[in-house]
Coordinates of C-alpha atoms in Angstrom, one line a residue:
Chain A
M19 CA -5.1 -3.5 51.4
T20 CA -7.1 -0.2 51.9
A21 CA -8.5 2.5 50.0
Q22 CA -6.3 4.7 50.5
I23 CA -2.9 2.4 49.7
A24 CA -5.6 1.2 46.4
A25 CA -5.9 4.8 45.4
I26 CA -2.1 5.2 46.1
L27 CA -1.0 2.9 43.9
T28 CA -4.5 4.1 41.0
I29 CA -2.5 7.8 40.9
D30 CA 0.6 6.0 40.6
G31 CA 0.0 4.0 37.6
V32 CA -2.1 6.7 35.7
A33 CA 1.1 9.1 36.3
T34 CA 3.5 5.9 34.8
G35 CA 1.3 5.1 32.4
A36 CA 0.4 8.2 31.0
I37 CA 4.9 7.7 30.3
Y38 CA 3.3 5.1 28.7
V39 CA 1.2 6.6 26.7
L40 CA 2.9 8.7 24.9
I41 CA 5.5 6.3 23.8
A42 CA 2.6 4.1 22.4
L43 CA 0.7 7.2 20.7
G44 CA 4.3 7.8 18.8
F45 CA 5.0 4.1 17.8
V46 CA 1.7 3.3 16.4
L47 CA 2.1 6.3 14.7
I48 CA 5.5 5.1 13.0
F49 CA 3.8 2.1 12.5
S50 CA 0.9 3.3 10.8
V51 CA 2.4 5.7 8.5
T52 CA 6.0 3.6 7.8
R53 CA 4.7 0.0 8.9
I54 CA 8.1 -0.2 10.7
I55 CA 7.8 -1.0 15.1
F56 CA 10.6 1.4 16.2
V57 CA 11.9 -0.7 18.6
P58 CA 14.6 2.2 19.7
F59 CA 11.4 4.4 20.4
G60 CA 12.3 3.9 24.2
D61 CA 16.1 4.6 23.5
I62 CA 14.5 8.2 22.5
A63 CA 13.1 8.6 25.6
A64 CA 16.0 7.4 27.1
F65 CA 18.5 9.9 25.8
T66 CA 16.4 13.0 26.2
A67 CA 16.0 12.4 30.0
L68 CA 20.2 12.5 29.4
T69 CA 21.1 15.3 27.0
L70 CA 18.2 16.9 29.3
A71 CA 20.2 15.4 32.9
A72 CA 24.4 17.3 30.9
L73 CA 22.2 20.1 30.2
E74 CA 21.8 20.8 33.8
T75 CA 25.3 20.0 34.6
G76 CA 26.6 22.3 32.3
Q77 CA 28.2 18.9 30.3
V78 CA 28.3 18.9 26.4
P79 CA 25.5 15.8 26.1
G80 CA 26.2 13.2 24.2
T81 CA 23.6 13.8 21.7
V82 CA 25.8 16.4 20.0
G83 CA 28.3 13.9 19.0
L84 CA 25.5 11.2 18.0
T85 CA 23.2 13.7 15.3
V86 CA 26.4 15.3 13.9
A87 CA 27.7 11.4 13.2
L88 CA 24.0 10.4 12.0
A89 CA 23.3 13.8 9.8
I90 CA 26.6 13.9 8.5
L91 CA 25.9 10.2 7.3
A92 CA 22.5 11.1 6.1
S93 CA 23.4 13.8 3.8
A94 CA 26.0 11.7 2.3
M95 CA 23.3 9.0 1.7
E96 CA 21.7 12.1 0.2
V97 CA 23.8 13.6 -2.2
V98 CA 25.1 10.1 -3.7
S99 CA 21.3 8.9 -4.5
L100 CA 20.7 12.5 -6.0
L101 CA 23.6 12.6 -8.3
R102 CA 22.8 9.6 -9.3
S103 CA 19.8 10.0 -10.6
G104 CA 20.9 13.2 -12.2
Q105 CA 18.5 15.7 -10.0
R106 CA 21.7 18.1 -8.6
D107 CA 19.6 21.0 -8.2
R108 CA 17.6 19.4 -5.4
I109 CA 21.0 18.8 -3.2
P110 CA 20.7 22.8 -1.5
R111 CA 17.4 22.3 -0.1
R112 CA 18.1 18.6 1.3
L113 CA 21.2 19.4 2.5
L114 CA 19.2 22.1 4.2
F115 CA 17.1 19.5 5.4
Y116 CA 19.4 16.8 6.7
L117 CA 22.6 18.5 7.7
V118 CA 21.8 22.6 8.5
L119 CA 18.7 22.0 9.9
P120 CA 20.1 18.9 12.7
L121 CA 23.0 20.6 13.6
V122 CA 21.9 24.0 14.4
P123 CA 20.8 22.9 18.1
A124 CA 23.8 20.8 18.0
A125 CA 26.1 23.8 17.6
L126 CA 24.1 25.9 19.9
V127 CA 24.7 23.4 22.6
W128 CA 28.1 23.1 21.8
A129 CA 28.3 27.7 21.5
S130 CA 26.5 27.2 25.4
G131 CA 29.8 26.0 26.5
S132 CA 29.4 25.1 30.5
I133 CA 27.1 28.1 30.9
I134 CA 23.6 26.5 32.4
L135 CA 20.4 27.2 31.2
P136 CA 17.7 28.3 32.4
M137 CA 15.1 25.2 33.0
P138 CA 12.6 26.2 29.7
L139 CA 16.1 26.8 28.2
R140 CA 17.2 23.0 28.8
I141 CA 14.3 22.0 28.0
V142 CA 13.8 22.7 24.5
L143 CA 16.8 22.6 23.9
S144 CA 17.3 18.9 24.9
L145 CA 14.1 18.2 22.7
A146 CA 15.5 19.8 19.6
L147 CA 18.5 17.9 20.1
I148 CA 16.3 14.6 20.3
L149 CA 14.2 15.4 17.2
P150 CA 16.8 15.3 14.4
I151 CA 17.9 11.4 15.7
A152 CA 14.6 9.6 15.0
P153 CA 13.9 10.8 11.0
L154 CA 18.2 11.0 10.4
L155 CA 17.8 7.1 11.3
D156 CA 15.0 6.8 8.8
R157 CA 17.1 7.9 6.6
I158 CA 19.6 5.9 6.7
V159 CA 18.5 2.3 8.2
Y160 CA 14.6 2.0 6.6
R161 CA 14.6 3.9 3.4
P162 CA 17.1 2.0 1.6
I163 CA 14.5 -1.1 2.7
A164 CA 11.3 1.0 2.7
D165 CA 9.3 -1.4 0.1
A166 CA 11.2 -4.4 3.1
S167 CA 8.3 -7.0 4.5
V168 CA 7.2 -5.5 8.1
L169 CA 9.0 -8.5 9.3
L170 CA 12.0 -7.7 7.6
L171 CA 12.1 -3.9 9.2
L172 CA 11.2 -5.2 12.6
T173 CA 14.1 -7.1 12.6
V174 CA 16.4 -4.7 11.6
S175 CA 14.4 -2.1 14.2
V176 CA 15.9 -4.4 16.9
A177 CA 19.2 -4.4 15.5
L178 CA 18.9 -0.6 15.4
H179 CA 18.1 -1.2 18.8
F180 CA 21.2 -2.5 20.2
A181 CA 23.5 -0.1 18.2
L182 CA 21.6 2.7 19.7
V183 CA 22.6 0.8 22.9
G184 CA 26.1 0.6 22.3
L185 CA 26.0 4.4 20.9
G186 CA 24.0 5.5 23.9
L187 CA 27.3 3.8 26.2
L188 CA 30.0 5.4 23.9
F189 CA 28.5 8.9 24.1
F190 CA 26.9 9.0 27.8
G191 CA 28.5 7.0 29.5
P192 CA 27.0 4.0 32.0
E193 CA 26.1 6.4 35.1
G194 CA 22.6 6.7 36.2
V195 CA 20.7 10.0 36.6
R196 CA 17.9 11.6 37.3
T197 CA 17.2 15.0 36.7
K198 CA 16.0 17.9 39.3
S199 CA 12.2 17.8 39.7
L200 CA 10.1 20.0 37.4
T201 CA 8.2 21.7 40.2
D202 CA 7.8 21.0 43.7
Y203 CA 3.8 21.7 44.3
T204 CA 2.0 18.7 45.5
M205 CA -2.0 18.5 45.6
I206 CA -4.1 16.8 48.4
L207 CA -7.5 14.9 47.1
G208 CA -9.3 13.4 50.0
G209 CA -6.3 12.8 51.9
I210 CA -3.7 11.4 49.0
P211 CA -0.8 13.4 47.7
I212 CA -0.8 14.5 44.5
S213 CA 3.0 15.6 43.3
G214 CA 3.2 18.1 40.5
Q215 CA 5.0 15.9 38.3
T216 CA 2.2 13.2 38.4
L217 CA -0.5 16.3 37.5
L218 CA 2.4 17.2 34.6
I219 CA 2.8 14.3 33.2
V220 CA -1.0 13.2 32.9
I221 CA -1.2 16.7 31.4
A222 CA 1.0 16.4 29.0
A223 CA -0.5 12.8 27.9
I224 CA -4.0 14.5 27.9
V225 CA -2.6 17.4 25.5
F226 CA -0.8 15.6 22.9
A227 CA -3.7 12.9 22.8
A228 CA -5.7 16.1 22.2
L229 CA -3.4 17.2 19.5
L230 CA -2.5 14.3 17.8
F231 CA -6.6 13.9 17.3
V232 CA -6.8 17.3 15.5
F233 CA -4.0 16.9 13.7
F234 CA -5.7 13.8 11.8
G235 CA -8.6 15.4 12.4
F236 CA -8.3 18.2 10.3
T237 CA -5.6 19.4 9.4
L238 CA -4.2 18.7 5.6
S239 CA -1.0 17.3 6.1
G240 CA -2.6 14.9 9.2
K241 CA -4.9 13.5 6.6
A242 CA -2.3 13.2 4.4
L243 CA -0.5 11.0 6.7
H244 CA -3.1 9.0 7.6
A245 CA -4.2 8.1 3.9
T246 CA 0.0 7.2 3.3
A247 CA -1.1 5.0 6.3
V248 CA -4.3 3.4 4.9
N249 CA -2.9 3.3 1.1
R250 CA 0.5 4.1 -0.3
T251 CA -0.2 4.0 -3.8
G252 CA -3.5 6.0 -3.2
A253 CA -1.4 8.2 -1.6
R254 CA 1.3 9.2 -4.0
L255 CA -1.0 8.7 -6.9
M256 CA -2.5 12.6 -5.5
G257 CA 1.5 13.4 -4.9
V258 CA 1.9 13.1 -1.3
R259 CA 6.0 11.4 -1.1
P260 CA 5.5 8.6 1.8
E261 CA 8.8 9.8 2.5
K262 CA 7.5 12.4 3.5
S263 CA 5.0 11.0 5.3
G264 CA 7.7 9.0 6.8
T265 CA 10.0 11.9 8.4
I266 CA 7.0 13.4 9.6
A267 CA 5.5 10.5 11.4
F268 CA 9.1 9.9 13.0
L269 CA 9.5 13.7 13.5
L270 CA 6.1 13.7 15.8
G271 CA 6.7 10.7 17.5
S272 CA 10.5 12.1 18.4
L273 CA 8.6 15.1 20.7
L274 CA 6.4 12.3 22.5
A275 CA 9.5 10.0 23.1
G276 CA 11.2 13.8 24.0
V277 CA 8.7 14.7 26.4
S278 CA 8.2 11.4 28.2
G279 CA 11.8 11.4 28.6
V280 CA 11.7 15.2 30.0
L281 CA 8.9 14.4 32.2
I282 CA 10.6 10.3 33.2
A283 CA 13.8 11.9 33.8
P284 CA 12.9 13.3 37.5
V285 CA 10.9 10.3 39.1
N286 CA 13.3 7.6 37.5
T287 CA 16.6 7.3 37.1
I288 CA 17.6 6.7 33.9
F289 CA 20.2 4.6 32.1
Y290 CA 21.5 4.7 28.7
D291 CA 19.7 1.3 28.1
S292 CA 16.8 2.0 30.5
G293 CA 14.6 3.0 27.1
F294 CA 14.2 -0.4 26.4
L295 CA 12.0 -1.2 29.4
I296 CA 9.9 1.5 28.5
G297 CA 9.5 1.2 25.0
L298 CA 8.8 -2.8 25.3
K299 CA 5.8 -1.8 27.8
A300 CA 4.9 1.4 25.7
F301 CA 4.6 -1.6 23.5
V302 CA 2.1 -3.6 25.5
G303 CA -0.2 -0.8 25.0
A304 CA 0.3 -0.5 21.5
I305 CA -0.1 -3.9 20.9
M306 CA -3.9 -3.9 22.8
G307 CA -4.9 -1.0 20.2
G308 CA -4.1 -3.3 17.6
M309 CA -1.3 -1.0 16.7
V310 CA -3.8 0.5 15.2
S311 CA -5.8 2.8 17.2
F312 CA -4.9 5.6 18.7
P313 CA -7.8 5.9 21.5
L314 CA -7.4 2.2 22.6
T315 CA -3.9 2.0 22.8
A316 CA -4.3 5.2 25.1
I317 CA -6.2 3.4 27.2
G318 CA -4.2 0.1 26.9
A319 CA -1.3 1.7 27.8
L320 CA -2.8 3.2 31.1
C321 CA -4.0 0.3 31.9
V322 CA -0.6 -1.2 31.7
G323 CA 0.8 1.6 33.8
I324 CA -1.8 0.9 36.2
L325 CA -1.1 -3.2 36.4
E326 CA 2.5 -2.2 36.9
S327 CA 2.1 -0.2 39.8
F328 CA -0.1 -3.0 41.3
A329 CA 1.7 -5.9 40.1
A330 CA 5.3 -3.9 41.9
F331 CA 3.1 -3.5 45.4
Y332 CA 1.7 -7.2 45.9
S333 CA 5.2 -8.7 44.5
S334 CA 7.8 -6.3 43.6
A335 CA 10.4 -9.1 41.8
F336 CA 7.6 -10.2 39.9
K337 CA 6.0 -6.8 37.9
E338 CA 7.3 -7.6 34.5
V339 CA 6.5 -10.2 34.5
I340 CA 2.8 -9.9 35.3
V341 CA 2.9 -6.7 32.9
F342 CA 4.3 -8.7 30.0
A343 CA 1.8 -11.7 30.5
I344 CA -1.2 -9.8 29.7
L345 CA 0.0 -9.6 26.8
I346 CA -1.0 -13.2 26.1
P347 CA -4.8 -13.0 27.2
V348 CA -4.7 -10.1 25.0
L349 CA -3.4 -11.4 21.9
V350 CA -5.5 -14.4 22.6
A351 CA -8.6 -12.0 22.0
R352 CA -6.8 -10.4 19.4
S353 CA -6.7 -13.3 17.5
Y354 CA -10.1 -13.6 17.6
T355 CA -11.6 -10.5 16.7
A356 CA -9.5 -9.2 14.8
V357 CA -10.1 -7.8 11.3
H358 CA -8.1 -8.5 8.2
S359 CA -7.1 -6.3 6.3
E360 CA -7.1 -6.1 2.3
E361 CA -3.6 -5.9 2.2
E362 CA -2.7 -8.5 4.8
T363 CA -4.8 -10.7 2.8
E364 CA -2.8 -10.5 0.3
E365 CA 0.5 -10.2 1.1
Chain B
M26 CA 3.2 19.3 -29.6
S27 CA 1.4 16.1 -28.7
L28 CA 0.1 16.3 -24.5
L29 CA 1.4 12.6 -24.0
A30 CA 3.6 10.5 -26.1
L31 CA 4.9 7.6 -25.2
S32 CA 8.2 6.4 -27.3
D33 CA 9.4 2.6 -27.0
I34 CA 7.8 2.3 -23.3
A35 CA 8.9 -1.2 -22.0
V36 CA 8.3 -2.9 -18.9
A37 CA 9.7 -6.0 -17.6
Y38 CA 8.6 -7.9 -14.5
G39 CA 11.7 -9.9 -14.0
K40 CA 12.3 -11.7 -17.6
A41 CA 8.7 -12.2 -18.5
E42 CA 8.5 -8.5 -20.6
A43 CA 4.4 -7.3 -19.8
V44 CA 5.4 -4.4 -22.6
R45 CA 7.3 -4.3 -25.1
G46 CA 8.5 -1.2 -27.2
V47 CA 5.0 0.4 -27.6
S48 CA 4.9 4.2 -28.8
L49 CA 1.5 6.0 -28.8
S50 CA 0.7 9.8 -28.1
V51 CA -2.8 11.6 -26.6
E52 CA -2.9 15.2 -28.2
P53 CA -4.0 18.2 -25.8
G54 CA -8.2 17.6 -25.9
Q55 CA -8.5 14.3 -27.2
I56 CA -9.9 10.9 -25.7
V57 CA -7.6 8.6 -26.2
T58 CA -8.1 4.7 -25.8
V59 CA -6.1 1.6 -25.6
I60 CA -8.2 -1.9 -25.7
G61 CA -7.3 -5.0 -25.8
P62 CA -7.5 -8.4 -24.2
N63 CA -6.8 -9.4 -20.6
G64 CA -3.3 -9.4 -19.8
A65 CA -2.3 -7.3 -22.8
G66 CA -0.2 -4.9 -21.1
K67 CA -2.5 -2.1 -20.9
T68 CA -2.4 -1.6 -16.7
S69 CA 1.0 -2.0 -16.9
L70 CA 1.3 1.0 -19.4
L71 CA -0.1 2.6 -17.7
T72 CA 1.5 2.0 -14.1
A73 CA 4.2 2.6 -16.4
A74 CA 3.5 6.3 -18.0
I75 CA 2.9 7.7 -14.0
G76 CA 5.6 6.2 -12.7
L77 CA 4.7 3.5 -10.6
L78 CA 6.7 0.8 -12.4
P79 CA 10.1 1.2 -13.8
S80 CA 10.5 0.8 -18.1
S81 CA 12.3 1.8 -20.4
G82 CA 11.9 4.1 -23.6
T83 CA 11.5 8.0 -23.2
I84 CA 7.9 9.4 -21.8
T85 CA 7.2 12.9 -23.0
F86 CA 4.4 15.6 -20.8
D87 CA 4.0 18.4 -22.5
G88 CA 7.2 19.0 -24.0
Q89 CA 9.1 17.9 -21.4
D90 CA 10.8 14.3 -20.5
V91 CA 9.6 12.8 -17.3
S92 CA 10.8 9.7 -17.3
R93 CA 13.3 9.6 -15.0
L94 CA 10.3 11.9 -12.3
E95 CA 9.6 10.2 -9.6
T96 CA 5.5 9.8 -9.4
E97 CA 4.7 12.7 -7.3
Q98 CA 6.7 14.8 -9.3
R99 CA 4.5 13.3 -12.4
V100 CA 1.5 14.4 -10.5
E101 CA 2.9 17.3 -9.6
R102 CA 2.7 18.7 -13.7
G103 CA -1.2 17.3 -14.0
L104 CA -0.5 14.1 -14.7
C105 CA -3.2 11.8 -12.9
L106 CA -3.9 7.9 -12.7
V107 CA -7.3 6.2 -11.1
P108 CA -5.9 2.5 -11.5
E109 CA -8.2 -0.4 -12.0
R110 CA -8.3 -0.5 -7.9
R111 CA -9.1 2.7 -7.2
E112 CA -7.0 3.0 -4.5
L113 CA -9.6 5.3 -2.6
F114 CA -8.8 5.6 1.4
A115 CA -11.4 3.1 2.8
D116 CA -11.5 4.7 6.3
M117 CA -11.9 8.3 5.3
S118 CA -14.4 9.9 4.2
V119 CA -16.1 11.1 1.1
R120 CA -15.2 14.5 1.9
D121 CA -11.4 13.9 3.1
N122 CA -10.9 11.7 -0.2
L123 CA -11.7 14.8 -2.0
V124 CA -10.0 16.9 -0.2
L125 CA -6.9 14.8 -0.7
G126 CA -7.4 14.3 -4.6
A127 CA -6.5 18.3 -4.5
Y128 CA -3.6 17.9 -2.7
T129 CA -1.1 19.1 -5.0
R130 CA -3.1 22.6 -5.1
R131 CA -3.1 22.6 -1.1
R132 CA -2.7 26.3 -1.1
E133 CA -5.9 27.0 -3.0
T134 CA -8.4 26.6 0.0
A135 CA -10.6 28.8 -1.4
K136 CA -10.6 27.4 -4.5
I137 CA -10.8 23.7 -3.1
K138 CA -13.8 24.0 -1.5
S139 CA -15.7 25.3 -5.1
D140 CA -14.3 22.7 -6.6
I141 CA -15.5 20.1 -3.9
D142 CA -18.9 21.5 -5.0
D143 CA -18.5 21.5 -8.4
I144 CA -17.8 18.3 -8.0
Y145 CA -20.8 17.2 -5.9
D146 CA -22.2 19.0 -8.5
R147 CA -21.4 16.0 -11.5
F148 CA -22.0 13.4 -9.1
P149 CA -24.7 14.7 -7.0
R150 CA -24.6 10.4 -5.3
L151 CA -21.5 12.2 -3.9
K152 CA -22.9 14.7 -2.0
E153 CA -25.4 12.6 -0.5
R154 CA -23.0 10.3 1.7
H155 CA -20.0 13.3 2.0
K156 CA -19.7 12.2 5.8
Q157 CA -19.6 7.8 4.7
H158 CA -16.6 5.9 4.7
A159 CA -15.0 5.6 1.4
G160 CA -14.7 1.5 2.0
T161 CA -18.5 1.7 2.2
L162 CA -19.5 3.4 -0.8
S163 CA -21.3 0.6 -3.6
G164 CA -18.6 -0.1 -6.6
G165 CA -20.8 2.5 -9.1
E166 CA -20.3 5.4 -5.6
R167 CA -16.8 3.7 -5.7
Q168 CA -16.2 4.6 -9.2
M169 CA -17.2 8.1 -8.9
L170 CA -15.5 9.2 -6.2
A171 CA -11.9 7.6 -7.8
L172 CA -12.9 10.1 -10.9
G173 CA -13.8 13.0 -8.6
R174 CA -10.9 12.4 -6.0
A175 CA -8.4 12.7 -10.2
L176 CA -10.6 16.0 -11.1
M177 CA -9.8 17.5 -7.6
A178 CA -6.4 18.0 -8.8
R179 CA -7.5 20.0 -11.6
P180 CA -4.9 16.8 -14.7
R181 CA -4.5 18.4 -17.8
L182 CA -4.3 14.5 -18.4
L183 CA -6.3 11.9 -16.6
M184 CA -5.5 7.6 -17.7
L185 CA -8.3 6.2 -16.8
D186 CA -7.4 2.0 -15.9
E187 CA -10.5 -0.2 -16.8
P188 CA -12.6 2.5 -15.1
S189 CA -15.9 0.3 -16.0
L190 CA -14.4 -2.6 -14.1
G191 CA -17.1 -5.2 -12.3
L192 CA -20.1 -2.7 -12.4
A193 CA -23.3 -3.0 -13.5
P194 CA -24.3 -2.1 -17.3
L195 CA -26.7 0.8 -16.5
I196 CA -24.1 2.2 -14.3
I197 CA -20.9 1.3 -17.2
R198 CA -23.4 3.6 -19.5
E199 CA -23.4 6.4 -16.7
I200 CA -19.5 6.2 -16.3
F201 CA -19.1 6.8 -19.7
R202 CA -21.5 9.8 -19.9
I203 CA -19.2 11.0 -17.7
I204 CA -16.2 10.9 -19.2
A205 CA -16.9 11.7 -22.4
S206 CA -18.5 15.1 -20.4
L207 CA -15.4 16.2 -19.3
R208 CA -13.9 16.7 -22.4
D209 CA -16.5 20.1 -22.1
L210 CA -13.6 20.5 -19.1
G211 CA -10.8 20.6 -21.2
V212 CA -8.7 17.2 -19.7
S213 CA -7.5 15.4 -21.8
I214 CA -7.9 11.5 -21.4
L215 CA -6.3 7.7 -21.7
L216 CA -8.6 5.2 -21.6
V217 CA -7.4 1.6 -21.2
E218 CA -10.6 -0.8 -21.0
Q219 CA -12.0 -3.9 -22.2
N220 CA -15.0 -2.8 -22.8
A221 CA -13.7 -2.0 -26.4
R222 CA -17.4 -0.7 -27.7
A223 CA -18.3 1.4 -25.1
A224 CA -14.6 2.1 -25.2
L225 CA -14.7 3.1 -29.0
E226 CA -17.8 5.0 -28.9
T227 CA -16.3 7.6 -26.6
A228 CA -12.6 8.4 -27.6
D229 CA -11.8 10.2 -30.8
F230 CA -8.3 8.0 -31.2
G231 CA -7.5 4.3 -30.5
Y232 CA -5.1 1.4 -29.8
V233 CA -5.5 -1.9 -30.0
M234 CA -2.9 -4.2 -27.9
E235 CA -2.2 -7.7 -27.8
T236 CA 1.0 -9.1 -25.7
G237 CA 2.6 -6.0 -24.9
E238 CA 2.5 -4.9 -28.0
I239 CA 0.2 -2.1 -30.5
V240 CA -1.3 -4.4 -33.4
H241 CA -3.3 -1.7 -35.0
D242 CA -4.4 2.0 -34.2
G243 CA -6.8 4.4 -36.2
T244 CA -9.5 7.1 -35.1
A245 CA -12.8 5.7 -33.1
G246 CA -14.6 5.5 -35.9
D247 CA -12.3 3.5 -38.1
L248 CA -11.3 1.1 -35.4
I249 CA -15.7 0.4 -34.6
D250 CA -16.3 -0.2 -38.4
D251 CA -12.8 -2.6 -38.2
P252 CA -13.8 -6.2 -39.4
R253 CA -10.5 -7.8 -37.8
L254 CA -11.8 -6.0 -34.6
I255 CA -15.2 -6.9 -35.0
A256 CA -14.2 -11.0 -35.3
S257 CA -11.8 -10.4 -32.1
Y258 CA -12.9 -7.9 -29.5
L259 CA -16.2 -6.0 -30.9
G260 CA -18.5 -9.2 -31.1
G261 CA -20.1 -8.2 -33.5
Q262 CA -23.0 -7.0 -31.0
H263 CA -24.1 -3.4 -28.8
A264 CA -22.6 -2.9 -25.5

């Protein structure tokens, strides 16, 4: 291998890794606040890509049907639970949140019909369509079992993933899509070409990682979210609603997954079931960070991307095997170094 | 009108009843204590009052029935609990813990800043350690932080669960001195304690709980001289 090939592979790996960084940060964010390992997270990224592709060809994306169905189901559950606890006065506000807000982007897409919108608008609309899905799933699937063990929540997540893949096939069909390139710009650095797409991916990962850092370090909402993650009872005693923190975590996580879906769509062909593998590789990165540390997660996800790139060069048939095989030494190392928290010991 | 009135409260863990038919009230500005041995159901009573444990009976706060409200809604109305385990945010700084204490008043940014300074005046130790993680504090400092964090909410009723638990005698005296001084802030207090003598010396009124029921009540002055209590809880010695 020459130095130039190594450099190209590294750049390629960093780009892939940056996508994994976005998704892995979302994994950690959602897990730390809700204790849910949100397996369908990769599906959210894939669905964003499929939505964007549908908008490019002037079709109504399957996301519209999916969001409408989820919004109706979540609203019905919310109304029933409020009626049962005798809190009728809170129904309008909840309906605004669970029914009206998710349906606004769906209605916009529906209204625009076969008009092909300009690219920035298409991206914003795709993200707006995708954002409500995870919070609605949270309301429908996870909230009734919020106090369950991490294992049960994980089992439900796996089931939910398979359900979503089925729904993906129903709503988006079996064809793979690849969207138009976001930019044609190419930069030459030391004789190695770097595409504008790669630069965009890396910049997006850096920007969103920085935003998360600012959000958790300097805003009260971020601190309340962190507080929910470290001590749920303590947070409730301060008046912080864990459900609200969970919704914010799912929204932020979906934004990260959505952005990664937009960025990956022009470079990879995405099918309705492509999300799982992307999510699983990001998950390897999140495991390296112990599912708690954002910086370690970002480094871990980058390593996965670079390793995958080199593995594909040496033996493309075994690239997935090589990537997942590194989980073993990582887990062994973590089992020696992990500090058990107070809560874990209690369970 | 009582600030807090619990009437006929029962708490059960499955078939085991931890609290049976307990009624008590706290008047505005009062310090009321519930004393009793380990396992009497005192903690269950407070946990039910804040809504973290399901219970039957009626809980009235400031004339309104809050029995069916969620914990967060009770907190918003000015009911506040410092639990036995303190429940601090261990990997956050002392200052961030205090900031989160004022979560229900999050729009009053300027007031929150001056309130943090007031807490630092009350607990100078917290000011010294404001950047330190809560998990690295000593037991006494943690209790001070838990109290300070609760005061940041400007509660109308503060419920304290075993504030002296696991602390050295000197620190215990300090904590009780602080609790007594909270009276000047206009905060009413419901204090649950095993350290019966110190609690009665601080309180206006007291209830004695045994195996889930209230067995005696009276003004703190009467209870402290009650021969039955001296025999079983006060041990005839000064704390």
